mmCIF file of C-alpha atoms in Angstrom:
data_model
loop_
_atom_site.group_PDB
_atom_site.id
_atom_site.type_symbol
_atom_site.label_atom_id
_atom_site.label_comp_id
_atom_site.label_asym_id
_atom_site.label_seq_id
_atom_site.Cartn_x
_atom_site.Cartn_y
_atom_site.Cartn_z
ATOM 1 C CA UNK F 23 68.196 -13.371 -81.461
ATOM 2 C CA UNK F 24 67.104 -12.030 -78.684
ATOM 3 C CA UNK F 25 64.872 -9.899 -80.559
ATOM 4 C CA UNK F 26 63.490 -12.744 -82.314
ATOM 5 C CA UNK F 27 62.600 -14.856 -79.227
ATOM 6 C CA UNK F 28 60.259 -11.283 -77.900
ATOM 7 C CA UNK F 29 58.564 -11.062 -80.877
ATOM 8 C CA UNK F 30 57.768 -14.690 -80.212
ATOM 9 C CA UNK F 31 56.791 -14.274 -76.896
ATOM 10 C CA UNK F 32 54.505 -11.549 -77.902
ATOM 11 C CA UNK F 33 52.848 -13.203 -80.327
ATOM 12 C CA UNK F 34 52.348 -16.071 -78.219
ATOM 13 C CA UNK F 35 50.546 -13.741 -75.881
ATOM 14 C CA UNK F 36 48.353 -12.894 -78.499
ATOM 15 C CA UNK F 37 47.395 -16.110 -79.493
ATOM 16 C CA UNK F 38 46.240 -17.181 -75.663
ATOM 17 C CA UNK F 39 44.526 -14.099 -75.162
ATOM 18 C CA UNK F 40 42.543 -14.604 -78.648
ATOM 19 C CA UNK F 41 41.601 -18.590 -77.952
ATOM 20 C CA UNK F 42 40.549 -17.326 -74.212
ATOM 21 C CA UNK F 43 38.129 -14.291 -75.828
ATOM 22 C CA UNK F 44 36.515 -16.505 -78.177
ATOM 23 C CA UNK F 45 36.222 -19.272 -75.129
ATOM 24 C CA UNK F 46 34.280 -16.895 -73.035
ATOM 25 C CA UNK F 47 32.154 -16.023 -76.073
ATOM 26 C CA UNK F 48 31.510 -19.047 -76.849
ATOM 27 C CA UNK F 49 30.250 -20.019 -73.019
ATOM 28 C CA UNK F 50 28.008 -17.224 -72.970
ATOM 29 C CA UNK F 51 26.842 -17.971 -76.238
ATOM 30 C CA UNK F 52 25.780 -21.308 -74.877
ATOM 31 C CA UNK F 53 25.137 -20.294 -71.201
ATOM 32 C CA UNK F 54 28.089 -22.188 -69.127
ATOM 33 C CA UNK F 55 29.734 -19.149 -68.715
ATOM 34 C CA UNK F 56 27.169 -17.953 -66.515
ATOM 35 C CA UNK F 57 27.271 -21.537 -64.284
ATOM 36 C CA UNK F 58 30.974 -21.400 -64.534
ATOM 37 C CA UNK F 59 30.575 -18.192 -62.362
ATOM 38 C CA UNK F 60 28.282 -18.765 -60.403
ATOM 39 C CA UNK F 61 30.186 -22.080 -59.642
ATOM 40 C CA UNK F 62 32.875 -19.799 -58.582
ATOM 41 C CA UNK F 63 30.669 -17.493 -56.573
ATOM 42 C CA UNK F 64 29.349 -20.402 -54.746
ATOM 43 C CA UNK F 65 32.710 -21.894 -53.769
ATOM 44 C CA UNK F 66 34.148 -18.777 -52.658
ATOM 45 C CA UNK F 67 30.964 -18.402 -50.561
ATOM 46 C CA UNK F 68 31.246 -21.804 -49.139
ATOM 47 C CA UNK F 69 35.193 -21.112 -48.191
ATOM 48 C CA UNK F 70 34.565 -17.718 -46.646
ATOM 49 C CA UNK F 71 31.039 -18.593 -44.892
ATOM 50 C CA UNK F 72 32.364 -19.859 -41.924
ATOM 51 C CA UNK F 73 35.429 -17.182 -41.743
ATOM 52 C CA UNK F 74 31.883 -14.319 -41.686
ATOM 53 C CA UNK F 75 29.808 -16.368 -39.129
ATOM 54 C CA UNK F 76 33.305 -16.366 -36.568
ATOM 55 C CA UNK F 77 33.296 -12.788 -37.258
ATOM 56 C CA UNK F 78 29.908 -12.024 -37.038
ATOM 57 C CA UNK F 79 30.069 -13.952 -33.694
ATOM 58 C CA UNK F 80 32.906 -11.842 -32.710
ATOM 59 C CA UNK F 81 31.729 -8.481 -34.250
ATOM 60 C CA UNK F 82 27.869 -8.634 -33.285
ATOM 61 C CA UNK F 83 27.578 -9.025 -29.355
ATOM 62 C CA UNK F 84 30.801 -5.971 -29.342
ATOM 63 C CA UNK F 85 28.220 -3.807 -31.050
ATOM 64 C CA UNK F 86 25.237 -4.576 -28.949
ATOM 65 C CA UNK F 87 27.150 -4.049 -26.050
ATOM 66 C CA UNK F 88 28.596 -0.529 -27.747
ATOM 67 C CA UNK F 89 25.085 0.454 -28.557
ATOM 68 C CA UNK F 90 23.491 -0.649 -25.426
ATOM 69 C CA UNK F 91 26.375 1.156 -23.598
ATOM 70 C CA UNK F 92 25.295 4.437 -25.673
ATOM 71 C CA UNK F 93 21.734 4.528 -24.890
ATOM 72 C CA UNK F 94 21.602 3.025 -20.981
ATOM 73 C CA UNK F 95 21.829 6.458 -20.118
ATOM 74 C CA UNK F 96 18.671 7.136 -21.449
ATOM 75 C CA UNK F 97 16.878 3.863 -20.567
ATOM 76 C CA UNK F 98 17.950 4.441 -16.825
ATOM 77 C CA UNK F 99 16.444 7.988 -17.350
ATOM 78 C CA UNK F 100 13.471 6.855 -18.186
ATOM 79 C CA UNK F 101 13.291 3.948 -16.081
ATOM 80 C CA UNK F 102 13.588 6.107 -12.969
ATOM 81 C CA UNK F 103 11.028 8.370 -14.406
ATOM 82 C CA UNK F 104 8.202 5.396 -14.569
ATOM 83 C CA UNK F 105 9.009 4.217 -10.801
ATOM 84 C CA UNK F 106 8.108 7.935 -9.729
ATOM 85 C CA UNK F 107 4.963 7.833 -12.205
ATOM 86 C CA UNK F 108 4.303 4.672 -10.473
ATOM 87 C CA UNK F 109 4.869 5.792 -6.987
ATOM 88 C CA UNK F 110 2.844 8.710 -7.257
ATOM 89 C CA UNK F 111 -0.042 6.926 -8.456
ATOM 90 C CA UNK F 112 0.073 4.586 -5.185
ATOM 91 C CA UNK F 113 0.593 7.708 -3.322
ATOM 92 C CA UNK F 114 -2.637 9.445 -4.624
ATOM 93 C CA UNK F 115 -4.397 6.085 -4.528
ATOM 94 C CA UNK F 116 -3.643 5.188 -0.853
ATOM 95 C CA UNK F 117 -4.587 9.098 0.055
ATOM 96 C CA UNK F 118 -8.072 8.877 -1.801
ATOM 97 C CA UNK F 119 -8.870 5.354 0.355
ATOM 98 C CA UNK F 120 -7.709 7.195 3.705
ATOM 99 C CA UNK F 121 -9.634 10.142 2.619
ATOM 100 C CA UNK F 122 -12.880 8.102 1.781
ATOM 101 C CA UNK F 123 -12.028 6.061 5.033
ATOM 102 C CA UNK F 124 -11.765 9.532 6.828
ATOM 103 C CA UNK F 125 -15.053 10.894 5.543
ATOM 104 C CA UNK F 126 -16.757 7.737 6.232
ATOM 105 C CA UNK F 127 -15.850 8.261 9.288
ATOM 106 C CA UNK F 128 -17.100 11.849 9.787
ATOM 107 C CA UNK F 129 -20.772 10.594 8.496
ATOM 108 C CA UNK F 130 -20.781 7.869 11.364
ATOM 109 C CA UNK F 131 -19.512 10.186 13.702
ATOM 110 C CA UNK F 132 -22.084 12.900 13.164
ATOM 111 C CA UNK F 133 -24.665 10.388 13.081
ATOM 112 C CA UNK F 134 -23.480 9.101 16.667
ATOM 113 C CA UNK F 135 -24.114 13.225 17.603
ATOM 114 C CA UNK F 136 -27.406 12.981 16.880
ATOM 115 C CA UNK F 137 -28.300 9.651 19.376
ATOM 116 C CA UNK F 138 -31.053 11.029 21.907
ATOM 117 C CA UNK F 139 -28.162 10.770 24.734
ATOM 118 C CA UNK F 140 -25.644 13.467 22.696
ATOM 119 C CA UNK F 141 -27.444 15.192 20.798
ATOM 120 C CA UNK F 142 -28.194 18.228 23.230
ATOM 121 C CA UNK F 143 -24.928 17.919 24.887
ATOM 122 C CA UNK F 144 -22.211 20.634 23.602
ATOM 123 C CA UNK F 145 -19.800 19.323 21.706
ATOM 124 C CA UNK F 146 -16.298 19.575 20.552
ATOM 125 C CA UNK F 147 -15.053 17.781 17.367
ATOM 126 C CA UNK F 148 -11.496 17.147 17.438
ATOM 127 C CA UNK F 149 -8.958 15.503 15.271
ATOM 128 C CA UNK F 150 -6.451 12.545 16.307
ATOM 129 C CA UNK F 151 -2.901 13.543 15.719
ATOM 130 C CA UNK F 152 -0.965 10.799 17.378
ATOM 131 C CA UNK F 153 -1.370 7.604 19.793
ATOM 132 C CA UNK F 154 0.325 5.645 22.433
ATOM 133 C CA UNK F 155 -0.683 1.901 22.535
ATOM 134 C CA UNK F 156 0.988 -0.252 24.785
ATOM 135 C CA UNK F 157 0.211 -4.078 25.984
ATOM 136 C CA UNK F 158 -1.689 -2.290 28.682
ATOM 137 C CA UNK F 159 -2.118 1.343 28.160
ATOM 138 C CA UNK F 160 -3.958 2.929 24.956
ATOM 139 C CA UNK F 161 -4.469 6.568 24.720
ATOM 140 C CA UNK F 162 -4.447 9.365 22.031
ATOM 141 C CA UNK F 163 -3.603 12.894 21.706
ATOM 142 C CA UNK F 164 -6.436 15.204 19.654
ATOM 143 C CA UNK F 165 -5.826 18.563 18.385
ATOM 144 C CA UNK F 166 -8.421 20.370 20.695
ATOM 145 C CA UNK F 167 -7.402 21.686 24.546
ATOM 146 C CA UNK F 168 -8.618 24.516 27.043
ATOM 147 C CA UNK F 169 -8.665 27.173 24.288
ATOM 148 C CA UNK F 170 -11.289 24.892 23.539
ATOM 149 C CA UNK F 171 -13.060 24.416 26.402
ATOM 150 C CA UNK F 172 -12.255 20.915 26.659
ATOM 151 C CA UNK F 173 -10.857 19.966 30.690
ATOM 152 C CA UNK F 174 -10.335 16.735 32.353
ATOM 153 C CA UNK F 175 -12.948 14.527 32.723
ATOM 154 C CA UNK F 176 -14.750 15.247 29.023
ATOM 155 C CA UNK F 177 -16.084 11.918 27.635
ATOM 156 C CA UNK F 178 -15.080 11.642 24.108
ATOM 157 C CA UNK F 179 -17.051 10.034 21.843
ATOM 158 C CA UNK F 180 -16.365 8.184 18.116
ATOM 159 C CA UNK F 181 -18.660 6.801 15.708
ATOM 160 C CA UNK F 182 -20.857 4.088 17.222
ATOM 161 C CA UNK F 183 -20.097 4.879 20.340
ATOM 162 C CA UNK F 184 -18.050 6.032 23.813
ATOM 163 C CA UNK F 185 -14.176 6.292 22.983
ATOM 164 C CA UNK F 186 -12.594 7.397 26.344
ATOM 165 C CA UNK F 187 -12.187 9.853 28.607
ATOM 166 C CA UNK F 188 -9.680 13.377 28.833
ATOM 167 C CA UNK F 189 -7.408 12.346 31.378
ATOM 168 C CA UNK F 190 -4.673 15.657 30.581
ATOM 169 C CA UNK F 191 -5.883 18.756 28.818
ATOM 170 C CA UNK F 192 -3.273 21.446 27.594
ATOM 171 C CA UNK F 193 -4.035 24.605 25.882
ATOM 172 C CA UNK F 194 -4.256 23.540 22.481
ATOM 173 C CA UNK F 195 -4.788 19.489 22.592
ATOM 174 C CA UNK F 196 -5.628 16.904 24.986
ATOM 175 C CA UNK F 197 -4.693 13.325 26.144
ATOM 176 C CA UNK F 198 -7.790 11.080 25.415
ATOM 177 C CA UNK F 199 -7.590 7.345 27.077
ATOM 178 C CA UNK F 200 -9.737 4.881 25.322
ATOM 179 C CA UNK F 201 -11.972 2.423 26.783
ATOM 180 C CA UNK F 202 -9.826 -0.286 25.854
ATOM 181 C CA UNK F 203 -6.792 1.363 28.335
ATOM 182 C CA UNK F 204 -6.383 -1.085 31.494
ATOM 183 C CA UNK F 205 -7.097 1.853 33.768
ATOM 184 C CA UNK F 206 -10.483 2.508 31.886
ATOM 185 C CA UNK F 207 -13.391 1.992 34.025
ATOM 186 C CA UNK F 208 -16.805 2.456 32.733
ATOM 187 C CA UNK F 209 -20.108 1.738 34.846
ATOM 188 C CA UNK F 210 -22.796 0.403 32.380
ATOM 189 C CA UNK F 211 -26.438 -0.688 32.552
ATOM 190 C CA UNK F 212 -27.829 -3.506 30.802
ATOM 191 C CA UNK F 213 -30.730 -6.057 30.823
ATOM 192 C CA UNK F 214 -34.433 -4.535 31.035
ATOM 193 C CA UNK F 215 -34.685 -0.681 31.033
ATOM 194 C CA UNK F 216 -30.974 -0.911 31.196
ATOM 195 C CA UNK F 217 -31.709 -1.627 35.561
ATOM 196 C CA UNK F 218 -29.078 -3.894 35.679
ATOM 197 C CA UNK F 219 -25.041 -2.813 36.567
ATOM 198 C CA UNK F 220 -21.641 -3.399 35.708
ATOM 199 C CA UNK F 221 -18.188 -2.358 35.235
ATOM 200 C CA UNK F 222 -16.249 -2.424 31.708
ATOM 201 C CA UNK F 223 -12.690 -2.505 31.798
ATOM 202 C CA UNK F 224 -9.921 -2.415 29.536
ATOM 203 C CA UNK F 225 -7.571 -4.542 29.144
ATOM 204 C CA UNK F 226 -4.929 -3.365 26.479
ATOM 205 C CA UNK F 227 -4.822 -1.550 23.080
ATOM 206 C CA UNK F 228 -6.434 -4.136 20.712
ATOM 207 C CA UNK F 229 -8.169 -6.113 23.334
ATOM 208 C CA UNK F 230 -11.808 -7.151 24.422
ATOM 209 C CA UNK F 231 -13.394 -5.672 27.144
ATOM 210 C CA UNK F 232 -14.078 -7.138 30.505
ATOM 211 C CA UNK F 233 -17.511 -6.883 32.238
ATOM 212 C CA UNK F 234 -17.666 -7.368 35.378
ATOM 213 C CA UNK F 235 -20.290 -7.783 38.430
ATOM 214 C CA UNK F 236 -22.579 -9.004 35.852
ATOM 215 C CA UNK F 237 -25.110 -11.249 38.544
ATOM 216 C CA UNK F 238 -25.066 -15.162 37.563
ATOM 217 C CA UNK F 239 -28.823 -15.064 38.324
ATOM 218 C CA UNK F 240 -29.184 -11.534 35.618
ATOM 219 C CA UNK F 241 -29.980 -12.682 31.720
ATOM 220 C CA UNK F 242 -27.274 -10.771 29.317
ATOM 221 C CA UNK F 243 -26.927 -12.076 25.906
ATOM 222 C CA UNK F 244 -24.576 -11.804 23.403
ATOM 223 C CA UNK F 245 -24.955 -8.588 21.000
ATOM 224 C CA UNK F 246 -26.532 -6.978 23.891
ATOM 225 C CA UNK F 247 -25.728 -2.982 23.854
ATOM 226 C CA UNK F 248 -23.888 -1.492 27.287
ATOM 227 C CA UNK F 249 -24.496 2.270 28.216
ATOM 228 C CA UNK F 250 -23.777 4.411 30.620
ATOM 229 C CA UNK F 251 -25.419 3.944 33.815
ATOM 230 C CA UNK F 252 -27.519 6.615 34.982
ATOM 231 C CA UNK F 253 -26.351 6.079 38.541
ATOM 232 C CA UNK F 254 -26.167 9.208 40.733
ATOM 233 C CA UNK F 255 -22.507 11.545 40.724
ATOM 234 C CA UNK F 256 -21.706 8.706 37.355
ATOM 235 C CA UNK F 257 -18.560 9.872 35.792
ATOM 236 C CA UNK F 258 -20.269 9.498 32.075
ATOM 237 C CA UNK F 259 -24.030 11.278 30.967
ATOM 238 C CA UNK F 260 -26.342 8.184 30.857
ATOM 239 C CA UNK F 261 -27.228 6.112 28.067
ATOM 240 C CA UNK F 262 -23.944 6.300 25.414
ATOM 241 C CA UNK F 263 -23.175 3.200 24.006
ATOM 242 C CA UNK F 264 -20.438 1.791 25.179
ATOM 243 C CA UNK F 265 -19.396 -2.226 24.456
ATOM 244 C CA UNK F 266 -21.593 -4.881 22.765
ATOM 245 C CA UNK F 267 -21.149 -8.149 24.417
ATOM 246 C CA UNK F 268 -19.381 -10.746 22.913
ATOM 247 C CA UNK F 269 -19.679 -13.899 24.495
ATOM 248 C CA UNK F 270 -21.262 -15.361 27.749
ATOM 249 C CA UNK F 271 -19.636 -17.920 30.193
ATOM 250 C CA UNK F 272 -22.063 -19.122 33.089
ATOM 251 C CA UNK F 273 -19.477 -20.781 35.775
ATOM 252 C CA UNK F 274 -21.097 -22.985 38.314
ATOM 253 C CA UNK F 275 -20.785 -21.812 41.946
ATOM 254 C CA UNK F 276 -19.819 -18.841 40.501
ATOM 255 C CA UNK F 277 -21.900 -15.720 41.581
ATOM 256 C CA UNK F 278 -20.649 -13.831 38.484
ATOM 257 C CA UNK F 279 -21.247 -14.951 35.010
ATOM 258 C CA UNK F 280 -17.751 -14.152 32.703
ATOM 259 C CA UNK F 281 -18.776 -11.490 30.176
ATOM 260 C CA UNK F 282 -16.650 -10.431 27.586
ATOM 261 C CA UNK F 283 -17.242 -7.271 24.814
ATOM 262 C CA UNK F 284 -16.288 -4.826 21.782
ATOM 263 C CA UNK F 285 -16.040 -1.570 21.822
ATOM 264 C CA UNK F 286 -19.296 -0.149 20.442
ATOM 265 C CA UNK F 287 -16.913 2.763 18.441
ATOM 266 C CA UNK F 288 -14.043 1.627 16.130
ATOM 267 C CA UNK F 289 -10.995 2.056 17.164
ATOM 268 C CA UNK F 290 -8.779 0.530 14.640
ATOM 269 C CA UNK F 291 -8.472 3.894 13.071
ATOM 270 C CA UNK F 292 -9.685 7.176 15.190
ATOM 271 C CA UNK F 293 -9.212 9.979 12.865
ATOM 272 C CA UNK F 294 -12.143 12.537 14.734
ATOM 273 C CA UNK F 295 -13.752 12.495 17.709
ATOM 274 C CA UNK F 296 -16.430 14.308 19.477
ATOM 275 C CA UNK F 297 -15.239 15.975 23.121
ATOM 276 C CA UNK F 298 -18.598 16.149 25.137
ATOM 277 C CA UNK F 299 -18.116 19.436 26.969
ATOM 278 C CA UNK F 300 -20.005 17.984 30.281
ATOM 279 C CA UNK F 301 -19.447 17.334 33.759
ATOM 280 C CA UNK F 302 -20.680 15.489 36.216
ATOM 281 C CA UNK F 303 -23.649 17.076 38.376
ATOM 282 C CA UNK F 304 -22.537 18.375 42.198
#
């Protein structure tokens, strides 16, 4: 019996598997088969779509970070290496504008050598290596000294004009103190032939000039060139530019008009000067 009931069961089998063959033939015969499938496909992707795009959600930022964490080793690398690129290039590009600025300054000081007052004085040319402005006080230190034959006293001179005075002289550089120092003193002559007087004073590194003793009843106008007197034992040679003037003030009752000037020679940014290697006569 039992026999009986597998040999049923078997051919049973056979039966479903035969009806289900010729099932699927016939679909594909007529073309369903292929919708039935791709009815399936399309479920299965509808139930498992949002199950990938939580993974993907999960999965994809972990392997950015992993891949980012791989090569930031490199990118800092080569990060680093473009900031140096960069600031070498400001480097060389900030030295080429002092370098012009230094060489334009050269030409106008060798030009200001070759004014009728300097040009057949002996001269020195000397480099600034370092200053010492103050509110009140305003000198610089130059590379030249007594090796040089520059001593105390030696007017100095920049381009466009009179810069100061050695005030200390070692053996290989010098103190310089500028015009604009507020124990500079400079006699000038203005007005007709330069026959009028006065007194230029400093007063402080970045500061006008003062002129003093300028007569109420003498004409002075503004842009008006001050030189060196050419009064006798003078402490300067005669006729270097020293101050333009700047503005005019006429006070009533006053017997002095208020005069204020420039320094005729920049001195913004002293990079060479000229040491005039003269002294006073006896």
């Amino acid at each position: 019996m039992a026999r009986a009931r597998r040999s049923r069961r078997t051919l049973t089998t056979l039966v479903v598997l035969v009806l289900l063959s010729v099932s699927v033939i016939t679909l594909d015969e007529s073309g369903r088969a292929h919708t039935l499938i791709s009815g399936s496909k399309s479920v299965a992707s509808d139930v498992f779509s949002p199950i990938r795009a939580a993974a993907n959600a999960i999965i994809d930022p972990i392997g950015r970070f992993f891949a980012g964490a791989v090569h930031y080793g490199a990118v800092q690398q080569e990060n680093q290496k473009l900031q140096a690129e960069i600031g070498q290039l400001r480097q060389d590009l900030a030295t080429q504008k002092l370098e012009k600025a230094q060489l334009t300054q050269l030409r106008a000081l060798l030009a200001t050598d070759k004014l009728p007052s300097v040009a057949t004085l002996t001269k020195v040319t000397a480099e600034v290596t370092g200053d010492t402005p103050s509110n009140f006080a305003n000198t610089v230190t130059i590379d030249k000294g007594r090796s040089d034959g520059v001593t105390v006293g030696d007017p100095v001179m920049g381009a466009g004009g009179l810069v100061g005075q050695v005030v200390e002289a070692g053996h290989s550089t010098a103190q310089v103190r500028l015009v604009t120092d507020g124990a500079s003193r400079v006699g000038v002559g203005y007005g007709k032939g330069n026959g009028e007087f006065a007194t230029v004073a400093g007063q402080g590194a970045g500061k006008d000039l003062s002129v003093g003793y300028v007569r109420a009843s003498t004409p002075v106008s503004t842009g008006e060139l001050l030189v060196t007197d050419a009064l006798p034992a003078a402490q300067f040679p005669p006729g270097l530019p020293v101050a333009k003037v700047s503005t005019v003030h006429t006070v009533p009752g006053s017997a002095d008009k208020e005069v204020v000037a420039e320094p005729a020679a920049d001195l913004s940014s002293l990079a060479y000067v000229s040491v005039l290697l003269w002294s006073p006569p006896p």
